[in-house]
Coordinates of N, CA and C in Angstrom, one line a residue:
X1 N 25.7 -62.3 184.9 CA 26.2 -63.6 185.3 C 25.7 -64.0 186.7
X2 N 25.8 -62.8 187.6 CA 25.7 -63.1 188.9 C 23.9 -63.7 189.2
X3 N 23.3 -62.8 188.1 CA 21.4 -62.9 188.4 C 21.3 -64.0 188.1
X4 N 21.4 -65.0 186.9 CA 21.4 -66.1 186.0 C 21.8 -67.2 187.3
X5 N 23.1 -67.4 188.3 CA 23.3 -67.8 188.9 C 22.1 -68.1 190.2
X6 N 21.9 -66.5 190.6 CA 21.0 -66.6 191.9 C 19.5 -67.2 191.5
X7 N 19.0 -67.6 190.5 CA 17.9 -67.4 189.7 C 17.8 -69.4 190.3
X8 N 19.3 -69.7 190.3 CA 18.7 -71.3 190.3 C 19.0 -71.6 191.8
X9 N 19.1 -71.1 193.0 CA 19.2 -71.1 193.9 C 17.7 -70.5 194.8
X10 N 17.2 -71.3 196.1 CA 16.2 -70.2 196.8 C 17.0 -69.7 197.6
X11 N 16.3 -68.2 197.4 CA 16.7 -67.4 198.9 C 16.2 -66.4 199.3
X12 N 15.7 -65.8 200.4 CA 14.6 -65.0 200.4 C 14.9 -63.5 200.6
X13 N 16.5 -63.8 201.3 CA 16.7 -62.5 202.0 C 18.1 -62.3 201.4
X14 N 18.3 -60.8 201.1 CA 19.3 -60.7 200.6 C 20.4 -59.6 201.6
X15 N 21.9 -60.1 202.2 CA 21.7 -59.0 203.1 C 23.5 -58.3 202.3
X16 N 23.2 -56.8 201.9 CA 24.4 -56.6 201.1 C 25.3 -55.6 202.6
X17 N 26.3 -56.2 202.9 CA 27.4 -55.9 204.1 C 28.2 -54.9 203.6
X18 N 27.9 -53.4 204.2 CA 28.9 -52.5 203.1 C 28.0 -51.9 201.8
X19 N 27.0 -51.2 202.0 CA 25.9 -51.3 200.9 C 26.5 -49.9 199.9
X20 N 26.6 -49.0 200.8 CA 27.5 -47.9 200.4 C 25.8 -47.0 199.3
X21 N 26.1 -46.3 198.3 CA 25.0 -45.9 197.7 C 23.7 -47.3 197.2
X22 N 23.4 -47.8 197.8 CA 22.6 -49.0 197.5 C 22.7 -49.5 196.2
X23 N 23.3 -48.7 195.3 CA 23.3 -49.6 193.5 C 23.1 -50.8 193.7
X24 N 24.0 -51.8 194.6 CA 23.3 -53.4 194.5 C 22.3 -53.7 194.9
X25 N 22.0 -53.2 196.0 CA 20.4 -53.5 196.4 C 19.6 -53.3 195.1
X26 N 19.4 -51.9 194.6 CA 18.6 -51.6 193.5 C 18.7 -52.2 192.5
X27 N 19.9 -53.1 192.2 CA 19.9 -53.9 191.0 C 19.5 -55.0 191.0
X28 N 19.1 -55.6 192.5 CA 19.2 -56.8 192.5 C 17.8 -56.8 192.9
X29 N 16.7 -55.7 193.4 CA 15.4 -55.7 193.9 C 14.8 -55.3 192.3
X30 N 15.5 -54.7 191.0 CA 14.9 -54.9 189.7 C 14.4 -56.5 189.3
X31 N 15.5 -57.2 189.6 CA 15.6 -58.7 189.1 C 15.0 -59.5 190.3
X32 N 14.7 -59.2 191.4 CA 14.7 -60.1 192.3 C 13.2 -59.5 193.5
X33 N 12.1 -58.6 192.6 CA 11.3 -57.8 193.7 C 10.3 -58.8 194.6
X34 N 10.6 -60.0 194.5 CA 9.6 -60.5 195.8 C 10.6 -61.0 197.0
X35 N 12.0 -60.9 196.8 CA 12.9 -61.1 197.9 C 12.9 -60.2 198.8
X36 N 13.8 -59.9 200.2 CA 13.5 -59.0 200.8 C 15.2 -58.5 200.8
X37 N 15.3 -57.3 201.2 CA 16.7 -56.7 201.0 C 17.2 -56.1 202.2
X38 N 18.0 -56.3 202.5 CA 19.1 -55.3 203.7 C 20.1 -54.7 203.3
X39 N 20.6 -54.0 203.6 CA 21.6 -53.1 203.4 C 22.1 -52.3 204.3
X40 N 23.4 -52.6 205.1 CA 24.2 -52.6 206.1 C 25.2 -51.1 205.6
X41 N 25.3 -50.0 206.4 CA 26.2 -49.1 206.0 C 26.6 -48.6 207.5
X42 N 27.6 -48.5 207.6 CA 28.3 -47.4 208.5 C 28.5 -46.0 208.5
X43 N 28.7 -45.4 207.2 CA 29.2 -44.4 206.8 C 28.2 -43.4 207.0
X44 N 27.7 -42.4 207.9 CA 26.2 -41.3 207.6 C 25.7 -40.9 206.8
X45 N 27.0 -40.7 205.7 CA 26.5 -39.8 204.4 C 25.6 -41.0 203.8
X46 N 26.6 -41.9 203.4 CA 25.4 -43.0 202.7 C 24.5 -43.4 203.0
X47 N 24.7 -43.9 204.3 CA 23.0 -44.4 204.3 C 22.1 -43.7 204.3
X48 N 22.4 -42.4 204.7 CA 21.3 -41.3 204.4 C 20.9 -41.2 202.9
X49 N 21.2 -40.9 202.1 CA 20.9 -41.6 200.8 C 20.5 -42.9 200.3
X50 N 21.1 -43.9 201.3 CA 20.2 -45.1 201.2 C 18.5 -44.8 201.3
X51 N 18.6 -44.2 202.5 CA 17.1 -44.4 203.2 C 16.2 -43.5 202.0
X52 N 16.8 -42.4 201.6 CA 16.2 -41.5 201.1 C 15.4 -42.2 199.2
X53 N 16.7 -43.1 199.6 CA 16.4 -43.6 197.7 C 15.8 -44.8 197.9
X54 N 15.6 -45.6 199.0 CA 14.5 -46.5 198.9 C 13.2 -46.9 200.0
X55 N 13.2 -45.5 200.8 CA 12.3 -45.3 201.7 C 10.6 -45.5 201.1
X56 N 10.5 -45.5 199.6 CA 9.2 -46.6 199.3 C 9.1 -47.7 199.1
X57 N 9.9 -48.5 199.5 CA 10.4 -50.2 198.9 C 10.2 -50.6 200.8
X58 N 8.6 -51.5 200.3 CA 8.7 -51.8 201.5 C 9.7 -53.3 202.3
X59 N 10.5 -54.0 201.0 CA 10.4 -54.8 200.7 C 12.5 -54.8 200.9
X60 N 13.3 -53.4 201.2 CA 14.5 -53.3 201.7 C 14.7 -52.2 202.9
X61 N 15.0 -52.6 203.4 CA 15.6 -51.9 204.7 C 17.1 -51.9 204.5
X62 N 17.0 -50.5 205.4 CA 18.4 -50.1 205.3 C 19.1 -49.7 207.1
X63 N 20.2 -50.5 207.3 CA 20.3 -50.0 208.6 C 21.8 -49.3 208.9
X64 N 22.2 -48.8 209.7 CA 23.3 -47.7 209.8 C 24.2 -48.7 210.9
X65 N 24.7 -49.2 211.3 CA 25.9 -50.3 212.0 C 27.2 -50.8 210.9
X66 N 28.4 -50.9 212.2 CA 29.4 -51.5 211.5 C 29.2 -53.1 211.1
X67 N 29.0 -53.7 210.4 CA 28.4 -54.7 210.1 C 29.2 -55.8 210.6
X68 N 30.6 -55.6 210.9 CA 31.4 -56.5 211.7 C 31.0 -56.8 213.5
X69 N 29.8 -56.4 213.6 CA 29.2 -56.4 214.8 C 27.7 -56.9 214.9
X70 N 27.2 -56.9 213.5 CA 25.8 -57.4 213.2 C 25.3 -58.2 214.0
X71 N 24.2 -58.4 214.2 CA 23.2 -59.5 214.7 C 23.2 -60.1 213.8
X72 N 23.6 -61.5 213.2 CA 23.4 -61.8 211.5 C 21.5 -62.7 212.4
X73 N 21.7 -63.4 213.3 CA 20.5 -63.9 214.0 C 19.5 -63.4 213.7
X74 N 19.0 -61.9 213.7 CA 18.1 -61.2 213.8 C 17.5 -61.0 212.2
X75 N 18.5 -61.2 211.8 CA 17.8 -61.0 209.9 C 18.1 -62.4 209.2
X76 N 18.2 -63.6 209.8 CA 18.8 -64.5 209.2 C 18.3 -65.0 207.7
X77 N 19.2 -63.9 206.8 CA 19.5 -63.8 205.7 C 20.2 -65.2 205.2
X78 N 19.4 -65.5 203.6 CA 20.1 -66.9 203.0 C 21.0 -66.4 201.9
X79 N 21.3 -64.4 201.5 CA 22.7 -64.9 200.6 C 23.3 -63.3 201.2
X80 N 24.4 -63.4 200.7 CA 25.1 -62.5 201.3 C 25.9 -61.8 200.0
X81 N 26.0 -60.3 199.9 CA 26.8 -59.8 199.1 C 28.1 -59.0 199.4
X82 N 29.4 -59.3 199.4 CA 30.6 -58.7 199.7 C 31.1 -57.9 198.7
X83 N 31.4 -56.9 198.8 CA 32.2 -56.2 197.3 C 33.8 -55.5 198.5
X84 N 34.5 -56.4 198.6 CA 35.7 -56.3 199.1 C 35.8 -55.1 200.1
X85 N 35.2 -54.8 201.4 CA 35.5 -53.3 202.4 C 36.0 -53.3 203.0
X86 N 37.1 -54.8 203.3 CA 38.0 -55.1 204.2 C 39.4 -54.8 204.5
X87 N 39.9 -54.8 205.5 CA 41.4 -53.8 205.6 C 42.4 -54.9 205.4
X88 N 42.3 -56.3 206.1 CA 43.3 -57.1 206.2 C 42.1 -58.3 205.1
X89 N 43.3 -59.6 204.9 CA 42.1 -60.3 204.3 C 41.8 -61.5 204.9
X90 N 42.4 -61.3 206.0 CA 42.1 -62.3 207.2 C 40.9 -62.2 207.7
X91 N 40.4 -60.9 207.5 CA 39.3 -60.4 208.6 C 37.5 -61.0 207.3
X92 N 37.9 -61.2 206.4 CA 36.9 -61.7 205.9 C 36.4 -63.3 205.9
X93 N 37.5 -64.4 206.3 CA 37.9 -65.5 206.4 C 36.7 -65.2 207.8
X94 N 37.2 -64.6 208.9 CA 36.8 -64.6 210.5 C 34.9 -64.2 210.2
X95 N 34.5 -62.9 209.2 CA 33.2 -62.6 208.7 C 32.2 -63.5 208.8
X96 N 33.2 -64.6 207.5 CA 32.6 -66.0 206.7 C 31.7 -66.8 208.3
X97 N 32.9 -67.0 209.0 CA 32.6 -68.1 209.6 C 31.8 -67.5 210.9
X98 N 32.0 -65.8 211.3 CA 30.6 -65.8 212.4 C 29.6 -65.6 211.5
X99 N 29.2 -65.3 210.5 CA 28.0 -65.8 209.7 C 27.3 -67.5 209.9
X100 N 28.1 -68.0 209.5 CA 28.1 -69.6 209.7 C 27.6 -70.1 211.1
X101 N 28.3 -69.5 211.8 CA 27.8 -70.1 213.2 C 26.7 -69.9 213.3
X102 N 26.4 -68.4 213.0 CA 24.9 -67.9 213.7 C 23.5 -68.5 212.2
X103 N 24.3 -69.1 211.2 CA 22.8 -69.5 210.2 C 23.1 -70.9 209.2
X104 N 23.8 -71.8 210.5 CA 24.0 -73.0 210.2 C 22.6 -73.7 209.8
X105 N 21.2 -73.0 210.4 CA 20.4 -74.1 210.0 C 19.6 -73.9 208.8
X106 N 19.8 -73.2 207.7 CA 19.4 -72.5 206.6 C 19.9 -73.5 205.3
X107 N 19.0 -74.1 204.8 CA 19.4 -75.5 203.3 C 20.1 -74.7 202.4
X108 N 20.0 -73.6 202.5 CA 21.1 -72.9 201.5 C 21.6 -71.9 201.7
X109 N 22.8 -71.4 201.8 CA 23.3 -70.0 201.9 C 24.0 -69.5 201.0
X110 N 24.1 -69.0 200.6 CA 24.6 -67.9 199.4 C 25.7 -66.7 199.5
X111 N 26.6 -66.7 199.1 CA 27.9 -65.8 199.5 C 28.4 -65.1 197.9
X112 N 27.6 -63.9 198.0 CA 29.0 -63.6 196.5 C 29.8 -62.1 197.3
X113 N 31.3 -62.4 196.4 CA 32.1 -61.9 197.0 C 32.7 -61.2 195.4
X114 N 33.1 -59.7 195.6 CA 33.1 -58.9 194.3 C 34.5 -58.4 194.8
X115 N 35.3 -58.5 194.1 CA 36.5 -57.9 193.9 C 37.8 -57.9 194.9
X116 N 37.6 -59.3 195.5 CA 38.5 -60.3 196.8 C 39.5 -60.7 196.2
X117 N 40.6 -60.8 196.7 CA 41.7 -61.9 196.2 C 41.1 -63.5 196.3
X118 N 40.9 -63.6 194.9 CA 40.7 -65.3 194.9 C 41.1 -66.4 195.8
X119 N 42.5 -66.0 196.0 CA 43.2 -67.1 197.1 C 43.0 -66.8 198.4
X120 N 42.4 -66.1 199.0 CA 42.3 -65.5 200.0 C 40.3 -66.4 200.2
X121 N 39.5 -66.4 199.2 CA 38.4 -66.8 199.0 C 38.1 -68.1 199.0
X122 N 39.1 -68.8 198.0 CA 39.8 -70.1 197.7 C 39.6 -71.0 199.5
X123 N 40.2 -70.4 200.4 CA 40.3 -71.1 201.4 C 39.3 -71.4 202.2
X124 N 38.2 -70.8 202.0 CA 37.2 -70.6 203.1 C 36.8 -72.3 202.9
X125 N 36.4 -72.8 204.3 CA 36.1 -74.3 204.4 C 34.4 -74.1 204.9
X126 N 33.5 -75.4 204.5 CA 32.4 -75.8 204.7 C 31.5 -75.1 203.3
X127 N 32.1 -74.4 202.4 CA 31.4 -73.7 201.2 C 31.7 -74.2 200.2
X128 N 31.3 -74.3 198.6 CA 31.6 -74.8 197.6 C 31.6 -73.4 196.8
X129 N 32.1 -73.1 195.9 CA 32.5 -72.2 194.7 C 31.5 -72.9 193.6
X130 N 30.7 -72.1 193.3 CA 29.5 -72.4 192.0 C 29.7 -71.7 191.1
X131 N 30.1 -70.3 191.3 CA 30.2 -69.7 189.8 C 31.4 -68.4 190.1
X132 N 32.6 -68.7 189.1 CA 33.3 -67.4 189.4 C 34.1 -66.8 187.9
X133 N 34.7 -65.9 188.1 CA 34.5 -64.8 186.9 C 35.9 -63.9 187.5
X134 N 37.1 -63.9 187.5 CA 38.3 -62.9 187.5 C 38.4 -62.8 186.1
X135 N 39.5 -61.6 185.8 CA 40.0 -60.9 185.1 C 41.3 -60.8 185.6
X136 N 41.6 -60.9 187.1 CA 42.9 -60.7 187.6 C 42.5 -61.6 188.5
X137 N 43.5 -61.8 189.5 CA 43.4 -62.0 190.8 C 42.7 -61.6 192.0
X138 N 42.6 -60.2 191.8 CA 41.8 -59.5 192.4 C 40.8 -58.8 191.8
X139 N 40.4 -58.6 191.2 CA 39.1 -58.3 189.9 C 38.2 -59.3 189.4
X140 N 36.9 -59.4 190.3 CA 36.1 -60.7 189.7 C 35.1 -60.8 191.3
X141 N 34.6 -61.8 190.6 CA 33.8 -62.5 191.4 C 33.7 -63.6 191.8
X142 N 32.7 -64.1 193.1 CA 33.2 -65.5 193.2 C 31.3 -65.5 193.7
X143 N 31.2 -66.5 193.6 CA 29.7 -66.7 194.2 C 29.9 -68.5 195.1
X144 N 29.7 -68.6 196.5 CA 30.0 -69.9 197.0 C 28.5 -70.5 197.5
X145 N 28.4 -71.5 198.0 CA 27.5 -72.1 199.1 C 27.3 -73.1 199.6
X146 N 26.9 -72.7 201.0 CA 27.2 -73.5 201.9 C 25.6 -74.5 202.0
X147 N 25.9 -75.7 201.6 CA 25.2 -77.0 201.6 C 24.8 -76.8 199.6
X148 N 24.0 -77.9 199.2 CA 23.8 -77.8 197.5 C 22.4 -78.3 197.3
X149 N 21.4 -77.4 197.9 CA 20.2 -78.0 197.3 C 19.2 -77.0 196.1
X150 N 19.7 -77.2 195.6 CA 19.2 -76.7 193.8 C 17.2 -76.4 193.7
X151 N 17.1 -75.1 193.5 CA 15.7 -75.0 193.4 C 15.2 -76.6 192.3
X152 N 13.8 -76.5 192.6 CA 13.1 -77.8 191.5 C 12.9 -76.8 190.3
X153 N 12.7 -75.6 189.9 CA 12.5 -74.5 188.9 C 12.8 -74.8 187.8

């Protein structure tokens, strides 16, 4: 559901915050190999495994930082993938919006968010909700973006 969605959207860079064993990267550079990919890990074990499992893909990079500290400027990525690695859920509300600051001039941005409390998601202001998918309240997806200009495709 999520691919079918990104498919009608441009975006070039994909940056997954919290990549952990890359599986999304890898799923999303199957469906998506002329995009470019990041993958943000903190953890040493992982990203060592990161680097190791896509150290031929010249096409994702993998970097080792707490990503609540990113340069988002320096990779100014147009979608963003969250799969919930947050302690409080305030602190993703605060994420959303230094993202925003630093790639306000970008026609489209892209935000999916995997396994968030919806109301917590619900609030975020300057984004629209395009495609979402619970099972619970906290089980699902949400995919948002900020401004609405639709590939011609």
């Amino acid at each position: 559901k999520i691919k079918r969605t990104l498919k009608q959207y441009k975006f070039q860079k994909f940056i997954d915050l919290g990549c952990g064993s890359g599986r999304v990267i890898d799923y999303f550079d199957k469906n998506f190999s002329e995009k470019k990919f990041v993958g943000i890990e903190y953890f040493s074990n992982q990203y060592e495994d990161c680097i190791k499992s896509f150290n031929e893909r010249i096409n994702i990079k993998i970097i080792r930082e707490d990503f609540t500290n990113f340069n988002f400027i320096m990779h100014n990525a147009d979608c963003y993938f969250f799969n919930n690695p947050f302690k409080k859920d305030s602190n993703i509300i605060q994420m959303i919006d230094k993202i925003l600051k630093y790639q306000s001039i970008k026609e489209n941005i892209l935000f999916i968010f995997v396994n968030f409390d919806k109301k917590i998601i619900d609030k975020l202001d300057n984004v629209k909700c395009i495609q979402n998918y619970y099972i619970n309240n906290n089980k699902g997806f949400s995919i948002y973006l900020l401004n609405q200009k639709k590939t011609d495709e």
